[in-house]
Amino acid sequence: MTRDASRPARMPSPTFSPLYRQIKDFLIRSLEAGEWGPGDAIPSEGELAARFSVSQGTVRKAIDEMAAENLLVRRQGKGTFVATHDDPRSFYRFLRLVSDDGTVTHTVSDPFSCELQSATPEVAKVLGLSVGDQVLRVERLLRFNGEPVVFDQIYLVADLFFGLSLEKLREGERSLYSLFESDFGVRMINAEEHLRAVAADAYSAGLLGVAEGVPLLLVERTAYTYGNKPVEWRRGLYCTRHHYYRNDLG
């Protein structure tokens, strides 16, 4: 069948972003540029409405969506602040392991290796790099009340973490994401995880204190900063002998 030459070709319809989404994009770009840092208060809704020449309702809708995505935090009577990993509550946003009895356990990060490597094809694909680009590979244990429960192998885009060392990783009791945010200006915004069951190999079994071949939960996580840029890939082996993985839906 041929097209009737007398009819004009159908042009694709233009797509338009709702106004509040445009304001949200402006605000995210401001966060990425460092106009407001983690923990800083952003201007009031009225000030932002005047800045962008829109209604306060439009600004409020943009901020509501950003708060739902953990980019901003509303504090009653105080204003709206840039979310930060220094907030102790953010620690459990990415760590979903819970003890069988439901109690909150004292968690300690125990890094034991930090070295520069060339990206393998697998690592390069996940982090959007070229094979052979430099990455930092970190190995650590997460201990719950002193018991090794998680063995993490973490790959970081090396250009973003210049100066990261094992000594720095061992400083204080901050979470890794708090360290990345405060010392390197890299804020993890969201993450994608893939879970599967695997058998413990000799190396991971020795670190976690289990028998070789014992079932472990493999959690592969890609973490993104502003602009949906992947900056971290980690492979965590979780021992679920006394813990389970919890994910709240809805």
mmCIF file of C-alpha atoms in Angstrom:
data_model
loop_
_atom_site.group_PDB
_atom_site.id
_atom_site.type_symbol
_atom_site.label_atom_id
_atom_site.label_comp_id
_atom_site.label_asym_id
_atom_site.label_seq_id
_atom_site.Cartn_x
_atom_site.Cartn_y
_atom_site.Cartn_z
ATOM 1 C CA MET A 1 0.000 0.000 0.000
ATOM 2 C CA THR A 2 1.365 3.460 -0.889
ATOM 3 C CA ARG A 3 0.739 6.671 0.993
ATOM 4 C CA ASP A 4 -1.600 9.210 -0.571
ATOM 5 C CA ALA A 5 0.797 11.920 -1.764
ATOM 6 C CA SER A 6 -1.919 14.538 -1.281
ATOM 7 C CA ARG A 7 -1.845 14.010 2.465
ATOM 8 C CA PRO A 8 0.927 15.636 4.474
ATOM 9 C CA ALA A 9 3.198 13.279 6.372
ATOM 10 C CA ARG A 10 2.161 12.859 10.007
ATOM 11 C CA MET A 11 4.613 14.683 12.245
ATOM 12 C CA PRO A 12 5.451 13.304 15.694
ATOM 13 C CA SER A 13 3.638 15.117 18.487
ATOM 14 C CA PRO A 14 5.905 17.229 20.679
ATOM 15 C CA THR A 15 6.186 16.116 24.276
ATOM 16 C CA PHE A 16 5.926 18.603 27.072
ATOM 17 C CA SER A 17 7.066 18.236 30.657
ATOM 18 C CA PRO A 18 4.637 19.480 33.332
ATOM 19 C CA LEU A 19 5.720 22.779 34.834
ATOM 20 C CA TYR A 20 6.395 21.325 38.268
ATOM 21 C CA ARG A 21 8.671 18.712 36.665
ATOM 22 C CA GLN A 22 10.615 21.498 34.984
ATOM 23 C CA ILE A 23 11.027 23.199 38.373
ATOM 24 C CA LYS A 24 12.129 19.875 39.856
ATOM 25 C CA ASP A 25 14.756 19.515 37.114
ATOM 26 C CA PHE A 26 16.027 23.029 37.823
ATOM 27 C CA LEU A 27 16.311 22.230 41.534
ATOM 28 C CA ILE A 28 18.139 18.954 40.908
ATOM 29 C CA ARG A 29 20.623 20.726 38.666
ATOM 30 C CA SER A 30 21.184 23.265 41.448
ATOM 31 C CA LEU A 31 21.864 20.442 43.909
ATOM 32 C CA GLU A 32 24.252 18.777 41.466
ATOM 33 C CA ALA A 33 26.085 22.084 40.943
ATOM 34 C CA GLY A 34 26.483 22.481 44.700
ATOM 35 C CA GLU A 35 24.317 25.573 45.127
ATOM 36 C CA TRP A 36 22.951 23.892 48.243
ATOM 37 C CA GLY A 37 24.994 21.181 49.905
ATOM 38 C CA PRO A 38 23.858 18.175 51.962
ATOM 39 C CA GLY A 39 22.129 19.347 55.119
ATOM 40 C CA ASP A 40 21.654 22.915 53.828
ATOM 41 C CA ALA A 41 18.282 24.647 53.901
ATOM 42 C CA ILE A 42 16.924 25.536 50.484
ATOM 43 C CA PRO A 43 14.986 28.787 49.886
ATOM 44 C CA SER A 44 11.354 28.909 50.918
ATOM 45 C CA GLU A 45 8.584 27.985 48.514
ATOM 46 C CA GLY A 46 7.727 31.656 48.139
ATOM 47 C CA GLU A 47 11.306 32.581 47.283
ATOM 48 C CA LEU A 48 11.564 29.756 44.761
ATOM 49 C CA ALA A 49 8.211 30.679 43.227
ATOM 50 C CA ALA A 50 9.464 34.229 42.706
ATOM 51 C CA ARG A 51 12.767 32.975 41.323
ATOM 52 C CA PHE A 52 11.077 30.780 38.705
ATOM 53 C CA SER A 53 8.031 33.009 38.147
ATOM 54 C CA VAL A 54 5.575 30.233 39.007
ATOM 55 C CA SER A 55 2.986 29.645 41.717
ATOM 56 C CA GLN A 56 3.895 28.333 45.155
ATOM 57 C CA GLY A 57 1.670 25.342 44.439
ATOM 58 C CA THR A 58 3.857 24.389 41.500
ATOM 59 C CA VAL A 59 6.989 24.673 43.634
ATOM 60 C CA ARG A 60 5.341 22.687 46.433
ATOM 61 C CA LYS A 61 4.497 19.850 44.055
ATOM 62 C CA ALA A 62 8.103 19.708 42.834
ATOM 63 C CA ILE A 63 9.429 19.680 46.394
ATOM 64 C CA ASP A 64 6.911 17.031 47.468
ATOM 65 C CA GLU A 65 8.174 14.732 44.711
ATOM 66 C CA MET A 66 11.807 15.375 45.631
ATOM 67 C CA ALA A 67 11.054 14.661 49.288
ATOM 68 C CA ALA A 68 9.398 11.381 48.312
ATOM 69 C CA GLU A 69 12.614 10.478 46.451
ATOM 70 C CA ASN A 70 14.777 11.305 49.500
ATOM 71 C CA LEU A 71 16.448 14.247 47.771
ATOM 72 C CA LEU A 72 14.977 16.760 50.216
ATOM 73 C CA VAL A 73 13.721 16.562 53.795
ATOM 74 C CA ARG A 74 10.897 18.679 55.224
ATOM 75 C CA ARG A 75 11.218 19.667 58.873
ATOM 76 C CA GLN A 76 8.100 20.981 60.521
ATOM 77 C CA GLY A 77 8.513 24.636 61.440
ATOM 78 C CA LYS A 78 12.101 24.771 60.176
ATOM 79 C CA GLY A 79 11.932 24.506 56.405
ATOM 80 C CA THR A 80 13.177 22.156 53.716
ATOM 81 C CA PHE A 81 16.702 20.780 53.692
ATOM 82 C CA VAL A 82 18.919 18.856 51.318
ATOM 83 C CA ALA A 83 18.946 15.215 52.424
ATOM 84 C CA THR A 84 22.235 13.967 53.821
ATOM 85 C CA HIS A 85 23.761 10.590 54.591
ATOM 86 C CA ASP A 86 24.971 12.080 57.892
ATOM 87 C CA ASP A 87 21.423 11.551 59.158
ATOM 88 C CA PRO A 88 21.593 8.254 61.128
ATOM 89 C CA ARG A 89 18.208 7.265 59.718
ATOM 90 C CA SER A 90 19.652 7.179 56.193
ATOM 91 C CA PHE A 91 21.904 4.250 57.136
ATOM 92 C CA TYR A 92 18.977 1.839 57.038
ATOM 93 C CA ARG A 93 17.651 3.215 53.762
ATOM 94 C CA PHE A 94 20.140 1.043 51.852
ATOM 95 C CA LEU A 95 20.866 -1.719 54.373
ATOM 96 C CA ARG A 96 17.810 -3.977 54.628
ATOM 97 C CA LEU A 97 19.125 -6.775 56.825
ATOM 98 C CA VAL A 98 17.187 -7.346 60.052
ATOM 99 C CA SER A 99 17.846 -9.768 62.893
ATOM 100 C CA ASP A 100 15.387 -12.641 63.269
ATOM 101 C CA ASP A 101 14.006 -11.215 66.529
ATOM 102 C CA GLY A 102 13.540 -7.767 64.968
ATOM 103 C CA THR A 103 15.900 -5.971 67.326
ATOM 104 C CA VAL A 104 18.215 -3.218 66.082
ATOM 105 C CA THR A 105 21.790 -4.455 66.287
ATOM 106 C CA HIS A 106 24.998 -2.450 66.492
ATOM 107 C CA THR A 107 26.565 -2.496 63.031
ATOM 108 C CA VAL A 108 30.253 -1.866 62.367
ATOM 109 C CA SER A 109 31.947 -1.520 58.990
ATOM 110 C CA ASP A 110 35.280 -3.356 58.910
ATOM 111 C CA PRO A 111 37.138 -2.561 55.642
ATOM 112 C CA PHE A 112 40.276 -4.613 55.057
ATOM 113 C CA SER A 113 41.281 -3.864 51.454
ATOM 114 C CA CYS A 114 41.318 -0.812 49.157
ATOM 115 C CA GLU A 115 43.231 -0.951 45.894
ATOM 116 C CA LEU A 116 43.313 0.577 42.417
ATOM 117 C CA GLN A 117 42.440 -1.800 39.580
ATOM 118 C CA SER A 118 41.669 -1.787 35.882
ATOM 119 C CA ALA A 119 37.969 -2.217 35.143
ATOM 120 C CA THR A 120 37.021 -5.644 33.856
ATOM 121 C CA PRO A 121 34.372 -5.850 31.109
ATOM 122 C CA GLU A 122 31.726 -6.644 33.754
ATOM 123 C CA VAL A 123 32.650 -3.715 36.018
ATOM 124 C CA ALA A 124 33.070 -1.327 33.077
ATOM 125 C CA LYS A 125 29.610 -2.155 31.735
ATOM 126 C CA VAL A 126 27.876 -1.513 35.050
ATOM 127 C CA LEU A 127 29.718 1.753 35.797
ATOM 128 C CA GLY A 128 29.587 3.132 32.257
ATOM 129 C CA LEU A 129 33.372 3.003 31.830
ATOM 130 C CA SER A 130 35.753 1.634 29.235
ATOM 131 C CA VAL A 131 37.506 -1.647 29.877
ATOM 132 C CA GLY A 132 40.814 -0.860 31.555
ATOM 133 C CA ASP A 133 39.657 2.422 33.150
ATOM 134 C CA GLN A 134 40.723 2.830 36.746
ATOM 135 C CA VAL A 135 38.376 1.735 39.540
ATOM 136 C CA LEU A 136 38.825 1.414 43.268
ATOM 137 C CA ARG A 137 38.029 -1.999 44.706
ATOM 138 C CA VAL A 138 37.111 -2.066 48.384
ATOM 139 C CA GLU A 139 36.532 -5.191 50.440
ATOM 140 C CA ARG A 140 34.913 -5.067 53.846
ATOM 141 C CA LEU A 141 32.889 -6.970 56.387
ATOM 142 C CA LEU A 142 29.778 -5.666 58.078
ATOM 143 C CA ARG A 143 29.629 -6.939 61.631
ATOM 144 C CA PHE A 144 26.374 -7.105 63.567
ATOM 145 C CA ASN A 145 27.128 -7.150 67.307
ATOM 146 C CA GLY A 146 30.609 -8.327 66.401
ATOM 147 C CA GLU A 147 29.447 -11.169 64.129
ATOM 148 C CA PRO A 148 30.482 -11.002 60.435
ATOM 149 C CA VAL A 149 27.224 -11.000 58.473
ATOM 150 C CA VAL A 150 27.954 -9.233 55.158
ATOM 151 C CA PHE A 151 31.012 -9.476 52.919
ATOM 152 C CA ASP A 152 31.070 -6.585 50.424
ATOM 153 C CA GLN A 153 33.172 -6.203 47.301
ATOM 154 C CA ILE A 154 32.738 -2.589 46.187
ATOM 155 C CA TYR A 155 33.850 -1.013 42.903
ATOM 156 C CA LEU A 156 34.032 2.796 42.640
ATOM 157 C CA VAL A 157 34.740 5.156 39.738
ATOM 158 C CA ALA A 158 38.317 6.073 40.687
ATOM 159 C CA ASP A 159 38.247 9.619 39.228
ATOM 160 C CA LEU A 160 35.552 10.586 41.742
ATOM 161 C CA PHE A 161 37.348 9.233 44.813
ATOM 162 C CA PHE A 162 40.919 10.456 44.468
ATOM 163 C CA GLY A 163 42.721 9.984 47.771
ATOM 164 C CA LEU A 164 40.443 7.282 49.148
ATOM 165 C CA SER A 165 42.545 4.835 51.137
ATOM 166 C CA LEU A 166 42.125 2.013 53.600
ATOM 167 C CA GLU A 167 43.195 4.364 56.390
ATOM 168 C CA LYS A 168 40.452 6.861 55.478
ATOM 169 C CA LEU A 169 37.879 4.081 55.257
ATOM 170 C CA ARG A 170 38.762 3.060 58.798
ATOM 171 C CA GLU A 171 38.432 6.576 60.245
ATOM 172 C CA GLY A 172 35.530 7.045 62.661
ATOM 173 C CA GLU A 173 32.209 5.238 62.496
ATOM 174 C CA ARG A 174 30.594 6.997 59.556
ATOM 175 C CA SER A 175 28.776 5.007 56.908
ATOM 176 C CA LEU A 176 30.540 4.702 53.562
ATOM 177 C CA TYR A 177 27.913 6.879 51.910
ATOM 178 C CA SER A 178 28.402 9.569 54.547
ATOM 179 C CA LEU A 179 32.158 9.464 53.902
ATOM 180 C CA PHE A 180 31.669 9.651 50.127
ATOM 181 C CA GLU A 181 29.318 12.612 50.533
ATOM 182 C CA SER A 182 31.329 14.677 53.022
ATOM 183 C CA ASP A 183 34.899 13.967 51.852
ATOM 184 C CA PHE A 184 34.443 13.500 48.106
ATOM 185 C CA GLY A 185 31.256 15.393 47.298
ATOM 186 C CA VAL A 186 29.589 12.290 45.846
ATOM 187 C CA ARG A 187 26.057 11.767 47.080
ATOM 188 C CA MET A 188 24.305 8.465 46.426
ATOM 189 C CA ILE A 189 20.760 9.320 45.334
ATOM 190 C CA ASN A 190 19.247 5.958 44.520
ATOM 191 C CA ALA A 191 20.225 2.370 43.913
ATOM 192 C CA GLU A 192 19.131 -0.703 42.012
ATOM 193 C CA GLU A 193 19.560 -4.161 43.481
ATOM 194 C CA HIS A 194 19.478 -7.707 42.147
ATOM 195 C CA LEU A 195 19.209 -10.649 44.553
ATOM 196 C CA ARG A 196 19.934 -14.335 44.097
ATOM 197 C CA ALA A 197 20.990 -17.321 46.191
ATOM 198 C CA VAL A 198 24.566 -18.582 45.827
ATOM 199 C CA ALA A 199 26.833 -21.069 47.566
ATOM 200 C CA ALA A 200 29.697 -19.763 49.706
ATOM 201 C CA ASP A 201 33.101 -20.278 48.128
ATOM 202 C CA ALA A 202 36.168 -20.941 50.273
ATOM 203 C CA TYR A 203 37.151 -17.263 50.475
ATOM 204 C CA SER A 204 33.752 -15.861 51.497
ATOM 205 C CA ALA A 205 33.085 -18.819 53.805
ATOM 206 C CA GLY A 206 36.303 -18.110 55.707
ATOM 207 C CA LEU A 207 35.444 -14.425 56.105
ATOM 208 C CA LEU A 208 31.850 -15.054 57.221
ATOM 209 C CA GLY A 209 32.674 -18.008 59.463
ATOM 210 C CA VAL A 210 30.470 -20.504 57.651
ATOM 211 C CA ALA A 211 31.120 -23.803 55.886
ATOM 212 C CA GLU A 212 31.991 -23.783 52.209
ATOM 213 C CA GLY A 213 28.862 -24.413 50.146
ATOM 214 C CA VAL A 214 26.474 -22.866 52.686
ATOM 215 C CA PRO A 215 23.704 -20.829 50.960
ATOM 216 C CA LEU A 216 24.290 -17.072 50.981
ATOM 217 C CA LEU A 217 22.216 -14.205 49.616
ATOM 218 C CA LEU A 218 24.047 -12.312 46.865
ATOM 219 C CA VAL A 219 22.912 -8.682 46.650
ATOM 220 C CA GLU A 220 24.317 -6.806 43.664
ATOM 221 C CA ARG A 221 23.761 -3.054 43.964
ATOM 222 C CA THR A 222 24.425 -0.247 41.527
ATOM 223 C CA ALA A 223 24.285 3.170 43.212
ATOM 224 C CA TYR A 224 23.681 6.393 41.292
ATOM 225 C CA THR A 225 24.416 10.035 41.967
ATOM 226 C CA TYR A 226 22.719 13.080 40.393
ATOM 227 C CA GLY A 227 21.925 12.716 36.721
ATOM 228 C CA ASN A 228 21.431 8.964 37.147
ATOM 229 C CA LYS A 229 25.191 8.451 36.864
ATOM 230 C CA PRO A 230 26.422 5.079 38.196
ATOM 231 C CA VAL A 231 29.346 5.569 40.587
ATOM 232 C CA GLU A 232 29.368 2.411 42.701
ATOM 233 C CA TRP A 233 28.794 -1.287 42.087
ATOM 234 C CA ARG A 234 28.899 -3.679 44.997
ATOM 235 C CA ARG A 235 28.481 -7.398 45.373
ATOM 236 C CA GLY A 236 27.379 -8.193 48.911
ATOM 237 C CA LEU A 237 27.257 -11.738 50.257
ATOM 238 C CA TYR A 238 24.753 -11.875 53.111
ATOM 239 C CA CYS A 239 24.747 -14.603 55.738
ATOM 240 C CA THR A 240 21.101 -15.141 56.681
ATOM 241 C CA ARG A 241 21.773 -17.569 59.510
ATOM 242 C CA HIS A 242 20.367 -15.096 62.075
ATOM 243 C CA HIS A 243 19.108 -12.326 59.782
ATOM 244 C CA TYR A 244 16.670 -11.819 56.922
ATOM 245 C CA TYR A 245 16.400 -9.306 54.081
ATOM 246 C CA ARG A 246 13.468 -6.931 54.553
ATOM 247 C CA ASN A 247 11.936 -4.708 51.903
ATOM 248 C CA ASP A 248 8.938 -2.491 52.668
ATOM 249 C CA LEU A 249 6.605 -2.143 49.690
ATOM 250 C CA GLY A 250 3.990 0.516 49.107
#
